[in-house]
CSV table of N, CA and C and ligand atoms in Angstrom, one decimal:
chain,number,residue,atom,x,y,z
Z,1,UNK,N,-20.5,22.2,4.9
Z,1,UNK,CA,-20.6,22.5,3.4
Z,1,UNK,C,-20.6,24.0,3.2
Z,2,UNK,N,-19.8,24.4,2.2
Z,2,UNK,CA,-19.8,25.8,1.8
Z,2,UNK,C,-20.8,26.1,0.7
Z,3,UNK,N,-21.6,27.1,0.9
Z,3,UNK,CA,-22.5,27.5,-0.2
Z,3,UNK,C,-21.9,28.5,-1.1
Z,4,UNK,N,-21.7,28.0,-2.4
Z,4,UNK,CA,-21.1,28.9,-3.3
Z,4,UNK,C,-22.1,29.8,-4.0
Z,5,UNK,N,-21.6,30.7,-4.8
Z,5,UNK,CA,-22.5,31.7,-5.5
Z,5,UNK,C,-23.4,30.9,-6.4
Z,6,UNK,N,-22.9,29.9,-7.0
Z,6,UNK,CA,-23.7,29.1,-7.9
Z,6,UNK,C,-24.9,28.4,-7.2
Z,7,UNK,N,-24.6,27.9,-6.0
Z,7,UNK,CA,-25.6,27.3,-5.2
Z,7,UNK,C,-26.7,28.3,-4.9
Z,8,UNK,N,-26.3,29.5,-4.5
Z,8,UNK,CA,-27.3,30.5,-4.2
Z,8,UNK,C,-28.2,30.8,-5.4
Z,9,UNK,N,-27.6,31.0,-6.6
Z,9,UNK,CA,-28.4,31.2,-7.8
Z,9,UNK,C,-29.4,30.1,-8.0
Z,10,UNK,N,-28.9,28.9,-7.8
Z,10,UNK,CA,-29.8,27.7,-8.0
Z,10,UNK,C,-31.0,27.7,-7.0
Z,11,UNK,N,-30.7,28.0,-5.8
Z,11,UNK,CA,-31.7,28.0,-4.8
Z,11,UNK,C,-32.8,29.1,-5.1
Z,12,UNK,N,-32.3,30.3,-5.5
Z,12,UNK,CA,-33.2,31.4,-5.9
Z,12,UNK,C,-34.1,31.0,-7.0
Z,13,UNK,N,-33.5,30.3,-8.0
Z,13,UNK,CA,-34.3,29.9,-9.2
Z,13,UNK,C,-35.4,28.9,-8.8
Z,14,UNK,N,-35.0,27.9,-7.9
Z,14,UNK,CA,-36.0,26.9,-7.5
Z,14,UNK,C,-37.1,27.6,-6.7
Z,15,UNK,N,-36.8,28.6,-5.9
Z,15,UNK,CA,-37.8,29.3,-5.1
Z,15,UNK,C,-38.8,30.0,-6.0
Z,16,UNK,N,-38.3,30.7,-7.1
Z,16,UNK,CA,-39.1,31.4,-8.0
Z,16,UNK,C,-40.0,30.4,-8.8
Z,17,UNK,N,-39.5,29.3,-9.2
Z,17,UNK,CA,-40.3,28.3,-9.9
Z,17,UNK,C,-41.4,27.8,-9.0
Z,18,UNK,N,-41.1,27.4,-7.8
Z,18,UNK,CA,-42.2,27.0,-6.8
Z,18,UNK,C,-43.2,28.0,-6.6
Z,19,UNK,N,-42.8,29.3,-6.5
Z,19,UNK,CA,-43.8,30.4,-6.3
Z,19,UNK,C,-44.8,30.4,-7.5
Z,20,UNK,N,-44.2,30.3,-8.7
Z,20,UNK,CA,-45.1,30.4,-9.9
Z,20,UNK,C,-46.0,29.2,-10.0
Z,21,UNK,N,-45.5,28.0,-9.7
Z,21,UNK,CA,-46.3,26.8,-9.8
Z,21,UNK,C,-47.5,26.9,-8.8
Z,22,UNK,N,-47.2,27.4,-7.6
Z,22,UNK,CA,-48.3,27.6,-6.6
Z,22,UNK,C,-49.3,28.6,-7.0
Z,23,UNK,N,-48.9,29.7,-7.5
Z,23,UNK,CA,-49.8,30.7,-8.0
Z,23,UNK,C,-50.7,30.2,-9.2
Z,24,UNK,N,-50.0,29.5,-10.1
Z,24,UNK,CA,-50.7,29.0,-11.3
Z,24,UNK,C,-51.7,28.0,-10.9
Z,25,UNK,N,-51.4,27.1,-9.9
Z,25,UNK,CA,-52.4,26.1,-9.5
Z,25,UNK,C,-53.6,26.8,-8.9
Z,26,UNK,N,-53.4,27.9,-8.2
Z,26,UNK,CA,-54.6,28.6,-7.6
Z,26,UNK,C,-55.5,29.2,-8.7
Z,27,UNK,N,-54.9,29.8,-9.7
Z,27,UNK,CA,-55.6,30.4,-10.8
Z,27,UNK,C,-56.5,29.4,-11.5
Z,28,UNK,N,-56.0,28.2,-11.6
Z,28,UNK,CA,-56.7,27.2,-12.4
Z,28,UNK,C,-58.0,26.6,-11.7
Z,29,UNK,N,-58.3,27.0,-10.5
Z,29,UNK,CA,-59.4,26.4,-9.9
Z,29,UNK,C,-60.7,26.7,-10.6
Z,30,UNK,N,-61.5,25.7,-10.8
Z,30,UNK,CA,-62.8,25.9,-11.5
Z,30,UNK,C,-63.9,26.2,-10.5
Z,31,UNK,N,-65.0,26.6,-11.0
Z,31,UNK,CA,-66.2,26.9,-10.2
Z,31,UNK,C,-66.7,25.6,-9.5
Z,32,UNK,N,-67.2,25.7,-8.3
Z,32,UNK,CA,-67.7,24.6,-7.6
Z,32,UNK,C,-69.2,24.4,-8.1
Z,33,UNK,N,-69.6,23.1,-8.1
Z,33,UNK,CA,-71.0,22.8,-8.4
Z,33,UNK,C,-71.8,23.4,-7.3
Z,34,UNK,N,-72.9,24.2,-7.6
Z,34,UNK,CA,-73.7,24.9,-6.5
Z,34,UNK,C,-74.3,23.8,-5.6
Z,35,UNK,N,-74.3,24.1,-4.3
Z,35,UNK,CA,-74.9,23.2,-3.3
Z,35,UNK,C,-76.4,23.5,-3.1
Z,36,UNK,N,-77.2,23.3,-4.2
Z,36,UNK,CA,-78.6,23.6,-4.1
Z,36,UNK,C,-79.4,22.3,-4.4
Z,37,UNK,N,-80.8,22.5,-4.4
Z,37,UNK,CA,-81.7,21.3,-4.5
Z,37,UNK,C,-81.4,20.6,-5.8
Z,38,UNK,N,-81.2,21.3,-6.9
Z,38,UNK,CA,-81.0,20.7,-8.2
Z,38,UNK,C,-79.7,19.9,-8.2
Z,39,UNK,N,-78.7,20.6,-7.8
Z,39,UNK,CA,-77.3,19.9,-8.0
Z,39,UNK,C,-77.1,18.8,-7.0
Z,40,UNK,N,-77.7,18.9,-5.8
Z,40,UNK,CA,-77.5,17.9,-4.8
Z,40,UNK,C,-78.1,16.5,-5.3
Z,41,UNK,N,-79.1,16.6,-6.2
Z,41,UNK,CA,-79.8,15.4,-6.6
Z,41,UNK,C,-79.4,14.9,-8.0
Z,42,UNK,N,-78.6,15.6,-8.7
Z,42,UNK,CA,-78.2,15.2,-10.0
Z,42,UNK,C,-77.1,14.2,-9.9
Z,43,UNK,N,-77.3,12.9,-10.3
Z,43,UNK,CA,-76.3,11.9,-10.0
Z,43,UNK,C,-75.7,11.3,-11.3
Z,44,UNK,N,-76.1,11.7,-12.5
Z,44,UNK,CA,-75.6,11.1,-13.7
Z,44,UNK,C,-75.2,12.3,-14.7
Z,45,UNK,N,-74.3,11.9,-15.5
Z,45,UNK,CA,-73.8,12.9,-16.5
Z,45,UNK,C,-75.0,13.3,-17.4
Z,46,UNK,N,-75.9,12.4,-17.7
Z,46,UNK,CA,-77.0,12.7,-18.5
Z,46,UNK,C,-77.9,13.8,-17.9
Z,47,UNK,N,-78.1,13.8,-16.6
Z,47,UNK,CA,-78.8,14.8,-15.9
Z,47,UNK,C,-78.1,16.1,-16.0
Z,48,UNK,N,-76.8,16.1,-15.7
Z,48,UNK,CA,-76.0,17.4,-15.8
Z,48,UNK,C,-76.1,18.0,-17.2
Z,49,UNK,N,-76.0,17.1,-18.2
Z,49,UNK,CA,-75.9,17.6,-19.6
Z,49,UNK,C,-77.3,18.0,-20.1
Z,50,UNK,N,-78.4,17.6,-19.4
Z,50,UNK,CA,-79.7,18.0,-19.8
Z,50,UNK,C,-79.8,19.5,-19.6
Z,51,UNK,N,-79.1,20.1,-18.7
Z,51,UNK,CA,-79.1,21.5,-18.4
Z,51,UNK,C,-77.9,22.2,-18.9
Z,52,UNK,N,-76.8,21.5,-18.9
Z,52,UNK,CA,-75.5,22.1,-19.3
Z,52,UNK,C,-75.0,21.7,-20.7
Z,53,UNK,N,-75.8,20.9,-21.5
Z,53,UNK,CA,-75.5,20.7,-22.9
Z,53,UNK,C,-75.8,21.9,-23.7
Z,54,UNK,N,-75.5,21.9,-25.0
Z,54,UNK,CA,-75.6,23.0,-25.8
Z,54,UNK,C,-77.0,23.7,-25.8
Z,55,UNK,N,-78.0,22.8,-25.6
Z,55,UNK,CA,-79.4,23.3,-25.7
Z,55,UNK,C,-80.0,23.5,-24.3
Z,56,UNK,N,-79.2,23.4,-23.2
Z,56,UNK,CA,-79.7,23.4,-21.9
Z,56,UNK,C,-79.9,24.9,-21.4
Z,57,UNK,N,-80.3,25.0,-20.1
Z,57,UNK,CA,-80.6,26.3,-19.6
Z,57,UNK,C,-79.3,27.1,-19.3
Z,58,UNK,N,-78.2,26.3,-19.0
Z,58,UNK,CA,-76.9,27.0,-18.8
Z,58,UNK,C,-75.8,26.1,-19.4
Z,59,UNK,N,-75.6,26.3,-20.7
Z,59,UNK,CA,-74.7,25.5,-21.5
Z,59,UNK,C,-73.2,25.7,-21.0
Z,60,UNK,N,-72.4,24.7,-21.1
Z,60,UNK,CA,-71.0,24.8,-20.8
Z,60,UNK,C,-70.4,25.8,-21.7
Z,61,UNK,N,-69.4,26.5,-21.3
Z,61,UNK,CA,-68.8,27.5,-22.2
Z,61,UNK,C,-68.2,26.8,-23.5
Z,62,UNK,N,-68.0,27.6,-24.5
Z,62,UNK,CA,-67.4,27.1,-25.7
Z,62,UNK,C,-66.0,26.6,-25.4
Z,63,UNK,N,-65.6,25.5,-26.0
Z,63,UNK,CA,-64.3,25.0,-25.7
Z,63,UNK,C,-64.1,24.3,-24.4
Z,64,UNK,N,-65.3,24.0,-23.7
Z,64,UNK,CA,-65.2,23.3,-22.4
Z,64,UNK,C,-64.7,21.9,-22.7
Z,65,UNK,N,-63.9,21.4,-21.7
Z,65,UNK,CA,-63.3,20.0,-21.9
Z,65,UNK,C,-64.5,19.0,-22.1
Z,66,UNK,N,-64.2,18.0,-22.9
Z,66,UNK,CA,-65.2,17.0,-23.2
Z,66,UNK,C,-65.3,15.9,-22.0
Z,67,UNK,N,-64.4,16.1,-21.0
Z,67,UNK,CA,-64.3,15.1,-20.0
Z,67,UNK,C,-65.7,14.9,-19.3
Z,68,UNK,N,-65.9,13.7,-18.8
Z,68,UNK,CA,-67.2,13.3,-18.2
Z,68,UNK,C,-67.2,13.4,-16.7
Z,69,UNK,N,-66.0,13.4,-16.1
Z,69,UNK,CA,-66.0,13.3,-14.6
Z,69,UNK,C,-66.1,14.8,-14.1
Z,70,UNK,N,-67.3,15.3,-14.0
Z,70,UNK,CA,-67.6,16.7,-13.7
Z,70,UNK,C,-66.9,17.0,-12.4
Z,71,UNK,N,-67.0,16.2,-11.4
Z,71,UNK,CA,-66.5,16.5,-10.0
Z,71,UNK,C,-65.0,16.5,-9.9
Z,72,UNK,N,-64.3,16.0,-11.0
Z,72,UNK,CA,-62.9,16.0,-11.0
Z,72,UNK,C,-62.4,17.5,-11.0
Z,73,UNK,N,-63.2,18.3,-11.7
Z,73,UNK,CA,-62.8,19.7,-11.9
Z,73,UNK,C,-63.7,20.7,-11.1
Z,74,UNK,N,-65.0,20.3,-11.0
Z,74,UNK,CA,-65.9,21.2,-10.3
Z,74,UNK,C,-66.2,20.5,-9.0
Z,75,UNK,N,-65.9,21.2,-7.9
Z,75,UNK,CA,-66.1,20.6,-6.6
Z,75,UNK,C,-67.5,20.1,-6.3
Z,76,UNK,N,-67.6,18.9,-5.8
Z,76,UNK,CA,-68.9,18.2,-5.5
Z,76,UNK,C,-69.6,18.9,-4.4
Z,77,UNK,N,-70.9,19.1,-4.6
Z,77,UNK,CA,-71.7,19.8,-3.5
Z,77,UNK,C,-71.6,19.1,-2.2
Z,78,UNK,N,-71.6,19.8,-1.1
Z,78,UNK,CA,-71.4,19.2,0.2
Z,78,UNK,C,-72.6,18.3,0.6
Z,79,UNK,N,-73.8,18.6,0.0
Z,79,UNK,CA,-74.9,17.8,0.4
Z,79,UNK,C,-75.4,16.9,-0.8
Z,80,UNK,N,-74.4,16.5,-1.6
Z,80,UNK,CA,-74.8,15.7,-2.8
Z,80,UNK,C,-75.2,14.3,-2.3
Z,81,UNK,N,-76.4,13.8,-2.9
Z,81,UNK,CA,-77.0,12.6,-2.5
Z,81,UNK,C,-76.2,11.3,-2.9
Z,82,UNK,N,-75.4,11.5,-4.0
Z,82,UNK,CA,-74.6,10.3,-4.4
Z,82,UNK,C,-73.3,10.2,-3.6
Z,83,UNK,N,-73.1,11.1,-2.7
Z,83,UNK,CA,-71.8,11.2,-2.0
Z,83,UNK,C,-71.6,10.0,-1.1
Z,84,UNK,N,-70.3,9.6,-1.0
Z,84,UNK,CA,-69.9,8.5,-0.1
Z,84,UNK,C,-69.3,9.0,1.2
Z,85,UNK,N,-68.9,10.2,1.2
Z,85,UNK,CA,-68.2,10.7,2.4
Z,85,UNK,C,-69.2,11.0,3.5
Z,86,UNK,N,-70.1,11.9,3.2
Z,86,UNK,CA,-71.1,12.3,4.2
Z,86,UNK,C,-72.4,11.7,3.8
Z,87,UNK,N,-73.1,11.0,4.7
Z,87,UNK,CA,-74.3,10.3,4.3
Z,87,UNK,C,-75.5,11.1,4.9
Z,88,UNK,N,-75.3,12.0,5.8
Z,88,UNK,CA,-76.4,12.8,6.4
Z,88,UNK,C,-76.5,14.1,5.8
J,101,HEC,C1,-82.2,21.1,-13.8
J,101,HEC,C2,-81.0,21.8,-14.5
J,101,HEC,C3,-79.6,21.5,-13.9
J,101,HEC,C4,-79.0,20.3,-13.7
J,101,HEC,C5,-79.7,18.9,-13.8
J,101,HEC,C6,-77.7,20.6,-13.3
J,101,HEC,N1,-77.4,21.9,-13.4
J,101,HEC,FE1,-75.7,22.9,-13.0
J,101,HEC,N2,-76.6,24.7,-13.1
J,101,HEC,C7,-77.9,24.9,-13.5
J,101,HEC,C8,-78.2,26.3,-13.5
J,101,HEC,C9,-79.5,27.0,-13.9
J,101,HEC,C10,-77.0,27.0,-13.1
J,101,HEC,C11,-76.7,28.5,-13.0
J,101,HEC,C12,-77.4,29.1,-11.8
J,101,HEC,C13,-76.7,28.6,-10.5
J,101,HEC,O1,-75.6,29.0,-10.2
J,101,HEC,O2,-77.4,28.0,-9.7
J,101,HEC,C14,-76.0,25.9,-12.9
J,101,HEC,C15,-74.7,26.1,-12.5
J,101,HEC,C16,-73.7,25.2,-12.5
J,101,HEC,C17,-72.3,25.4,-12.4
J,101,HEC,C18,-71.6,26.7,-12.3
J,101,HEC,C19,-71.7,27.4,-11.0
J,101,HEC,C20,-71.2,28.8,-11.1
J,101,HEC,O3,-70.7,29.3,-10.1
J,101,HEC,O4,-71.4,29.5,-12.1
J,101,HEC,C21,-71.6,24.2,-12.5
J,101,HEC,C22,-70.1,23.9,-12.4
J,101,HEC,C23,-72.7,23.2,-12.6
J,101,HEC,N3,-73.9,23.8,-12.6
J,101,HEC,C24,-72.4,21.8,-12.7
J,101,HEC,C25,-73.4,20.8,-12.8
J,101,HEC,C26,-73.1,19.4,-12.7
J,101,HEC,C27,-71.7,18.8,-12.5
J,101,HEC,C28,-74.3,18.8,-12.7
J,101,HEC,C29,-74.6,17.3,-12.6
J,101,HEC,C30,-74.2,16.7,-11.4
J,101,HEC,C31,-75.4,19.8,-12.9
J,101,HEC,N4,-74.7,21.0,-12.9
J,101,HEC,C32,-76.7,19.6,-13.0
J,101,HEC,C33,-78.8,23.9,-13.8
J,101,HEC,C34,-78.6,22.5,-13.7
J,102,HEC,C1,-61.1,18.7,-17.1
J,102,HEC,C2,-61.8,19.6,-16.2
J,102,HEC,C3,-63.3,19.8,-16.3
J,102,HEC,C4,-64.3,18.8,-16.3
J,102,HEC,C5,-64.1,17.3,-16.2
J,102,HEC,C6,-65.6,19.5,-16.4
J,102,HEC,N1,-65.4,20.8,-16.4
J,102,HEC,FE1,-66.9,22.3,-16.5
J,102,HEC,N2,-65.5,23.7,-16.6
J,102,HEC,C7,-64.1,23.5,-16.6
J,102,HEC,C8,-63.4,24.8,-16.8
J,102,HEC,C9,-61.9,25.0,-16.8
J,102,HEC,C10,-64.5,25.8,-16.9
J,102,HEC,C11,-64.3,27.3,-17.1
J,102,HEC,C12,-63.8,28.1,-16.0
J,102,HEC,C13,-64.5,28.0,-14.7
J,102,HEC,O1,-65.6,27.5,-14.5
J,102,HEC,O2,-64.0,28.6,-13.7
J,102,HEC,C14,-65.7,25.1,-16.8
J,102,HEC,C15,-67.0,25.7,-16.8
J,102,HEC,C16,-68.2,25.0,-16.7
J,102,HEC,C17,-69.5,25.7,-16.6
J,102,HEC,C18,-69.8,27.2,-16.7
J,102,HEC,C19,-69.6,27.8,-15.4
J,102,HEC,C20,-69.9,29.3,-15.4
J,102,HEC,O3,-70.7,29.7,-14.6
J,102,HEC,O4,-69.3,29.9,-16.2
J,102,HEC,C21,-70.4,24.7,-16.5
J,102,HEC,C22,-71.9,24.8,-16.4
J,102,HEC,C23,-69.7,23.4,-16.5
J,102,HEC,N3,-68.3,23.7,-16.6
J,102,HEC,C24,-70.3,22.2,-16.3
J,102,HEC,C25,-69.6,20.9,-16.4
J,102,HEC,C26,-70.3,19.6,-16.4
J,102,HEC,C27,-71.8,19.4,-16.3
J,102,HEC,C28,-69.3,18.7,-16.4
J,102,HEC,C29,-69.5,17.2,-16.5
J,102,HEC,C30,-70.2,16.6,-17.7
J,102,HEC,C31,-68.0,19.4,-16.4
J,102,HEC,N4,-68.3,20.8,-16.4
J,102,HEC,C32,-66.8,18.8,-16.4
J,102,HEC,C33,-63.4,22.3,-16.4
J,102,HEC,C34,-64.0,21.1,-16.4
């Protein structure tokens, strides 16, 4: 197969797009849930929101997503009691 000038341009564009997607994904990482005594034992959204609701000690920032699955975006603590992966 002969690689034409057009193919080269196409390959370069694909490489640039992949680079930007990779960098973008890195920038979007959210803060992990702290692996401390409080967070290891909080197992319901109600518990999280008691402290992270608008009147809590550390409210979520303005415009925070309304989503409930906290660990989908904030990494679950390594010693979380509700965890299924590590039991010890
Ligand atoms: C008893 C109060 C309390 C409960 C319950 C609680 N948190 Fe927190 N959380 C805090 C405080 C205070 C901080 C800030 C100080 C710190 O980093 O430890 C914090 C920090 C955080 C942070 C930000 C960490 C950072 O680097 O800034 C995240 C994310 C978080 N909590 C998520 C959660 C989730 C998810 C739950 C439920 C599983 C939860 N918290 C339950 C008090 C609480
Ligand atoms: C759809 C993704 C998503 C979900 C689900 C989510 N968060 Fe967040 N959260 C974010 C983003 C994005 C930020 C702001 C940027 C960052 O933390 O790096 C943030 C920030 C926070 C902060 C402030 C951290 C700091 O120190 O500035 C707290 C506290 C927090 N979230 C708690 C929660 C709790 C509690 C839940 C579950 C009820 C939850 N989040 C669910 C995306 C999410």
